[in-house]
Amino acid sequence: MAVSVRIPTILRTYTGGESEVSAEGDTLAAVLDDLDARYSGIKGRILDEAGALRRFVNVYVGNDDVRFLEDLQTPTPDGSQVSVIPAVAGG
């Protein structure tokens, strides 16, 4: 299943500057595996050493935060959009 993945500015060094790329997979985990196969190292910036989403990275499938769905097992239907959004903090 092909999906589009929106890449935040901070991770575009992995995608050659592309802000949106294609990936394959029927779940978010599969999409991240495919993304990492195409853009080596990017998955390590999204997932922590235990393989969970990093605390300060939000990932959406469509308009829904995957943490409120099935996390990495969230289905990614063909044509859906995955957005990777780093959290912003500061004062």
GROMACS .gro file of N, CA and C in nm:
model
  273
    1MET      N    1   0.084  -0.117   0.000
    1MET     CA    2   0.000   0.000   0.000
    1MET      C    3   0.088   0.124   0.000
    2ALA      N    4   0.072   0.208  -0.097
    2ALA     CA    5   0.154   0.329  -0.107
    2ALA      C    6   0.092   0.442  -0.026
    3VAL      N    7   0.176   0.507   0.049
    3VAL     CA    8   0.134   0.623   0.127
    3VAL      C    9   0.233   0.736   0.103
    4SER      N   10   0.192   0.857   0.133
    4SER     CA   11   0.285   0.969   0.127
    4SER      C   12   0.322   1.004   0.270
    5VAL      N   13   0.447   1.041   0.287
    5VAL     CA   14   0.498   1.074   0.420
    5VAL      C   15   0.550   1.217   0.418
    6ARG      N   16   0.493   1.300   0.503
    6ARG     CA   17   0.540   1.438   0.515
    6ARG      C   18   0.659   1.440   0.612
    7ILE      N   19   0.768   1.498   0.564
    7ILE     CA   20   0.894   1.497   0.638
    7ILE      C   21   0.919   1.637   0.697
    8PRO      N   22   0.942   1.646   0.827
    8PRO     CA   23   0.971   1.777   0.886
    8PRO      C   24   1.109   1.827   0.841
    9THR      N   25   1.126   1.954   0.847
    9THR     CA   26   1.252   2.017   0.802
    9THR      C   27   1.375   1.951   0.865
   10ILE      N   28   1.368   1.922   0.992
   10ILE     CA   29   1.484   1.868   1.063
   10ILE      C   30   1.527   1.730   1.011
   11LEU      N   31   1.437   1.657   0.946
   11LEU     CA   32   1.472   1.524   0.894
   11LEU      C   33   1.495   1.522   0.743
   12ARG      N   34   1.485   1.635   0.679
   12ARG     CA   35   1.498   1.639   0.533
   12ARG      C   36   1.640   1.612   0.485
   13THR      N   37   1.737   1.615   0.575
   13THR     CA   38   1.873   1.578   0.534
   13THR      C   39   1.876   1.431   0.492
   14TYR      N   40   1.785   1.351   0.547
   14TYR     CA   41   1.778   1.208   0.510
   14TYR      C   42   1.712   1.188   0.374
   15THR      N   43   1.624   1.280   0.335
   15THR     CA   44   1.547   1.261   0.211
   15THR      C   45   1.597   1.351   0.099
   16GLY      N   46   1.717   1.401   0.112
   16GLY     CA   47   1.773   1.485   0.008
   16GLY      C   48   1.697   1.616  -0.007
   17GLY      N   49   1.636   1.662   0.101
   17GLY     CA   50   1.564   1.789   0.099
   17GLY      C   51   1.417   1.776   0.065
   18GLU      N   52   1.371   1.655   0.033
   18GLU     CA   53   1.230   1.637  -0.004
   18GLU      C   54   1.140   1.653   0.118
   19SER      N   55   1.033   1.727   0.104
   19SER     CA   56   0.940   1.748   0.215
   19SER      C   57   0.831   1.642   0.220
   20GLU      N   58   0.814   1.569   0.111
   20GLU     CA   59   0.716   1.462   0.107
   20GLU      C   60   0.770   1.351   0.020
   21VAL      N   61   0.764   1.228   0.072
   21VAL     CA   62   0.815   1.113  -0.001
   21VAL      C   63   0.710   1.002   0.003
   22SER      N   64   0.728   0.902  -0.082
   22SER     CA   65   0.639   0.786  -0.085
   22SER      C   66   0.702   0.671  -0.007
   23ALA      N   67   0.616   0.588   0.050
   23ALA     CA   68   0.661   0.468   0.118
   23ALA      C   69   0.551   0.363   0.105
   24GLU      N   70   0.589   0.239   0.133
   24GLU     CA   71   0.495   0.127   0.123
   24GLU      C   72   0.478   0.064   0.261
   25GLY      N   73   0.358   0.011   0.285
   25GLY     CA   74   0.335  -0.063   0.408
   25GLY      C   75   0.191  -0.054   0.450
   26ASP      N   76   0.142  -0.162   0.511
   26ASP     CA   77   0.002  -0.162   0.554
   26ASP      C   78  -0.017  -0.118   0.699
   27THR      N   79   0.094  -0.099   0.770
   27THR     CA   80   0.088  -0.041   0.905
   27THR      C   81   0.197   0.066   0.915
   28LEU      N   82   0.187   0.148   1.018
   28LEU     CA   83   0.289   0.250   1.037
   28LEU      C   84   0.427   0.187   1.054
   29ALA      N   85   0.435   0.076   1.126
   29ALA     CA   86   0.565   0.008   1.144
   29ALA      C   87   0.624  -0.032   1.009
   30ALA      N   88   0.542  -0.087   0.921
   30ALA     CA   89   0.590  -0.128   0.788
   30ALA      C   90   0.631  -0.006   0.705
   31VAL      N   91   0.556   0.101   0.717
   31VAL     CA   92   0.590   0.224   0.644
   31VAL      C   93   0.725   0.277   0.692
   32LEU      N   94   0.748   0.275   0.823
   32LEU     CA   95   0.876   0.324   0.875
   32LEU      C   96   0.992   0.234   0.832
   33ASP      N   97   0.968   0.103   0.826
   33ASP     CA   98   1.072   0.011   0.777
   33ASP      C   99   1.106   0.043   0.631
   34ASP      N  100   1.003   0.063   0.550
   34ASP     CA  101   1.026   0.093   0.408
   34ASP      C  102   1.094   0.230   0.393
   35LEU      N  103   1.051   0.324   0.473
   35LEU     CA  104   1.112   0.458   0.469
   35LEU      C  105   1.261   0.449   0.502
   36ASP      N  106   1.293   0.368   0.603
   36ASP     CA  107   1.434   0.354   0.642
   36ASP      C  108   1.515   0.281   0.535
   37ALA      N  109   1.451   0.189   0.462
   37ALA     CA  110   1.521   0.120   0.353
   37ALA      C  111   1.554   0.219   0.241
   38ARG      N  112   1.467   0.316   0.221
   38ARG     CA  113   1.489   0.415   0.115
   38ARG      C  114   1.578   0.530   0.161
   39TYR      N  115   1.567   0.565   0.289
   39TYR     CA  116   1.640   0.679   0.344
   39TYR      C  117   1.706   0.634   0.475
   40SER      N  118   1.817   0.568   0.461
   40SER     CA  119   1.884   0.504   0.574
   40SER      C  120   1.904   0.598   0.693
   41GLY      N  121   1.863   0.549   0.808
   41GLY     CA  122   1.884   0.622   0.932
   41GLY      C  123   1.766   0.704   0.980
   42ILE      N  124   1.667   0.728   0.894
   42ILE     CA  125   1.557   0.816   0.932
   42ILE      C  126   1.471   0.754   1.042
   43LYS      N  127   1.455   0.623   1.038
   43LYS     CA  128   1.372   0.556   1.139
   43LYS      C  129   1.428   0.576   1.280
   44GLY      N  130   1.560   0.579   1.291
   44GLY     CA  131   1.624   0.600   1.420
   44GLY      C  132   1.599   0.736   1.479
   45ARG      N  133   1.556   0.828   1.398
   45ARG     CA  134   1.521   0.962   1.447
   45ARG      C  135   1.374   0.970   1.490
   46ILE      N  136   1.296   0.872   1.448
   46ILE     CA  137   1.153   0.869   1.480
   46ILE      C  138   1.125   0.774   1.596
   47LEU      N  139   1.198   0.662   1.599
   47LEU     CA  140   1.181   0.563   1.705
   47LEU      C  141   1.301   0.566   1.799
   48ASP      N  142   1.275   0.532   1.926
   48ASP     CA  143   1.386   0.525   2.022
   48ASP      C  144   1.455   0.389   2.017
   49GLU      N  145   1.549   0.367   2.105
   49GLU     CA  146   1.628   0.244   2.104
   49GLU      C  147   1.542   0.121   2.133
   50ALA      N  148   1.430   0.139   2.201
   50ALA     CA  149   1.338   0.029   2.231
   50ALA      C  150   1.239   0.003   2.118
   51GLY      N  151   1.244   0.087   2.014
   51GLY     CA  152   1.155   0.069   1.901
   51GLY      C  153   1.020   0.136   1.917
   52ALA      N  154   1.008   0.225   2.014
   52ALA     CA  155   0.884   0.300   2.036
   52ALA      C  156   0.899   0.440   1.977
   53LEU      N  157   0.787   0.503   1.951
   53LEU     CA  158   0.794   0.641   1.903
   53LEU      C  159   0.867   0.727   2.005
   54ARG      N  160   0.957   0.810   1.956
   54ARG     CA  161   1.028   0.900   2.047
   54ARG      C  162   0.927   0.993   2.114
   55ARG      N  163   0.958   1.028   2.236
   55ARG     CA  164   0.868   1.108   2.318
   55ARG      C  165   0.830   1.240   2.253
   56PHE      N  166   0.922   1.303   2.183
   56PHE     CA  167   0.897   1.435   2.127
   56PHE      C  168   0.872   1.433   1.976
   57VAL      N  169   0.828   1.320   1.928
   57VAL     CA  170   0.790   1.309   1.787
   57VAL      C  171   0.645   1.262   1.780
   58ASN      N  172   0.563   1.337   1.710
   58ASN     CA  173   0.424   1.300   1.689
   58ASN      C  174   0.408   1.249   1.547
   59VAL      N  175   0.332   1.143   1.533
   59VAL     CA  176   0.308   1.088   1.400
   59VAL      C  177   0.158   1.075   1.381
   60TYR      N  178   0.112   1.125   1.268
   60TYR     CA  179  -0.029   1.121   1.234
   60TYR      C  180  -0.050   1.036   1.109
   61VAL      N  181  -0.156   0.960   1.108
   61VAL     CA  182  -0.205   0.896   0.987
   61VAL      C  183  -0.335   0.967   0.954
   62GLY      N  184  -0.334   1.035   0.843
   62GLY     CA  185  -0.446   1.126   0.814
   62GLY      C  186  -0.442   1.238   0.917
   63ASN      N  187  -0.552   1.260   0.986
   63ASN     CA  188  -0.558   1.365   1.088
   63ASN      C  189  -0.549   1.310   1.230
   64ASP      N  190  -0.519   1.182   1.243
   64ASP     CA  191  -0.524   1.117   1.373
   64ASP      C  192  -0.386   1.085   1.428
   65ASP      N  193  -0.362   1.124   1.553
   65ASP     CA  194  -0.238   1.094   1.624
   65ASP      C  195  -0.234   0.943   1.651
   66VAL      N  196  -0.131   0.875   1.604
   66VAL     CA  197  -0.126   0.730   1.617
   66VAL      C  198  -0.120   0.684   1.762
   67ARG      N  199  -0.078   0.772   1.853
   67ARG     CA  200  -0.075   0.733   1.995
   67ARG      C  201  -0.215   0.707   2.049
   68PHE      N  202  -0.316   0.764   1.984
   68PHE     CA  203  -0.454   0.743   2.025
   68PHE      C  204  -0.523   0.638   1.937
   69LEU      N  205  -0.446   0.578   1.850
   69LEU     CA  206  -0.498   0.471   1.764
   69LEU      C  207  -0.428   0.343   1.806
   70GLU      N  208  -0.358   0.281   1.716
   70GLU     CA  209  -0.289   0.155   1.747
   70GLU      C  210  -0.137   0.171   1.745
   71ASP      N  211  -0.091   0.294   1.769
   71ASP     CA  212   0.051   0.325   1.774
   71ASP      C  213   0.121   0.274   1.646
   72LEU      N  214   0.227   0.198   1.656
   72LEU     CA  215   0.299   0.153   1.537
   72LEU      C  216   0.219   0.054   1.453
   73GLN      N  217   0.117  -0.005   1.511
   73GLN     CA  218   0.034  -0.100   1.435
   73GLN      C  219  -0.086  -0.032   1.370
   74THR      N  220  -0.091   0.100   1.372
   74THR     CA  221  -0.199   0.174   1.307
   74THR      C  222  -0.199   0.142   1.157
   75PRO      N  223  -0.313   0.102   1.105
   75PRO     CA  224  -0.321   0.075   0.961
   75PRO      C  225  -0.293   0.200   0.878
   76THR      N  226  -0.228   0.179   0.764
   76THR     CA  227  -0.201   0.288   0.670
   76THR      C  228  -0.262   0.251   0.535
   77PRO      N  229  -0.391   0.282   0.519
   77PRO     CA  230  -0.458   0.247   0.393
   77PRO      C  231  -0.390   0.310   0.273
   78ASP      N  232  -0.404   0.244   0.159
   78ASP     CA  233  -0.346   0.294   0.035
   78ASP      C  234  -0.389   0.439   0.012
   79GLY      N  235  -0.294   0.523  -0.018
   79GLY     CA  236  -0.323   0.663  -0.046
   79GLY      C  237  -0.328   0.753   0.076
   80SER      N  238  -0.310   0.696   0.195
   80SER     CA  239  -0.316   0.781   0.314
   80SER      C  240  -0.189   0.865   0.327
   81GLN      N  241  -0.199   0.964   0.413
   81GLN     CA  242  -0.084   1.052   0.437
   81GLN      C  243  -0.036   1.034   0.580
   82VAL      N  244   0.093   1.013   0.594
   82VAL     CA  245   0.157   1.003   0.724
   82VAL      C  246   0.235   1.132   0.746
   83SER      N  247   0.215   1.194   0.861
   83SER     CA  248   0.288   1.317   0.892
   83SER      C  249   0.373   1.295   1.015
   84VAL      N  250   0.499   1.329   1.004
   84VAL     CA  251   0.593   1.322   1.116
   84VAL      C  252   0.615   1.464   1.163
   85ILE      N  253   0.579   1.489   1.289
   85ILE     CA  254   0.585   1.626   1.340
   85ILE      C  255   0.660   1.628   1.472
   86PRO      N  256   0.779   1.689   1.474
   86PRO     CA  257   0.850   1.699   1.601
   86PRO      C  258   0.780   1.798   1.693
   87ALA      N  259   0.776   1.766   1.821
   87ALA     CA  260   0.714   1.855   1.918
   87ALA      C  261   0.801   1.980   1.934
   88VAL      N  262   0.736   2.089   1.959
   88VAL     CA  263   0.806   2.216   1.979
   88VAL      C  264   0.782   2.260   2.122
   89ALA      N  265   0.888   2.295   2.191
   89ALA     CA  266   0.876   2.341   2.328
   89ALA      C  267   0.963   2.465   2.345
   90GLY      N  268   0.934   2.536   2.445
   90GLY     CA  269   1.014   2.654   2.472
   90GLY      C  270   0.934   2.757   2.546
   91GLY      N  271   0.996   2.861   2.581
   91GLY     CA  272   0.924   2.961   2.658
   91GLY      C  273   0.944   3.099   2.604
   0.00000   0.00000   0.00000
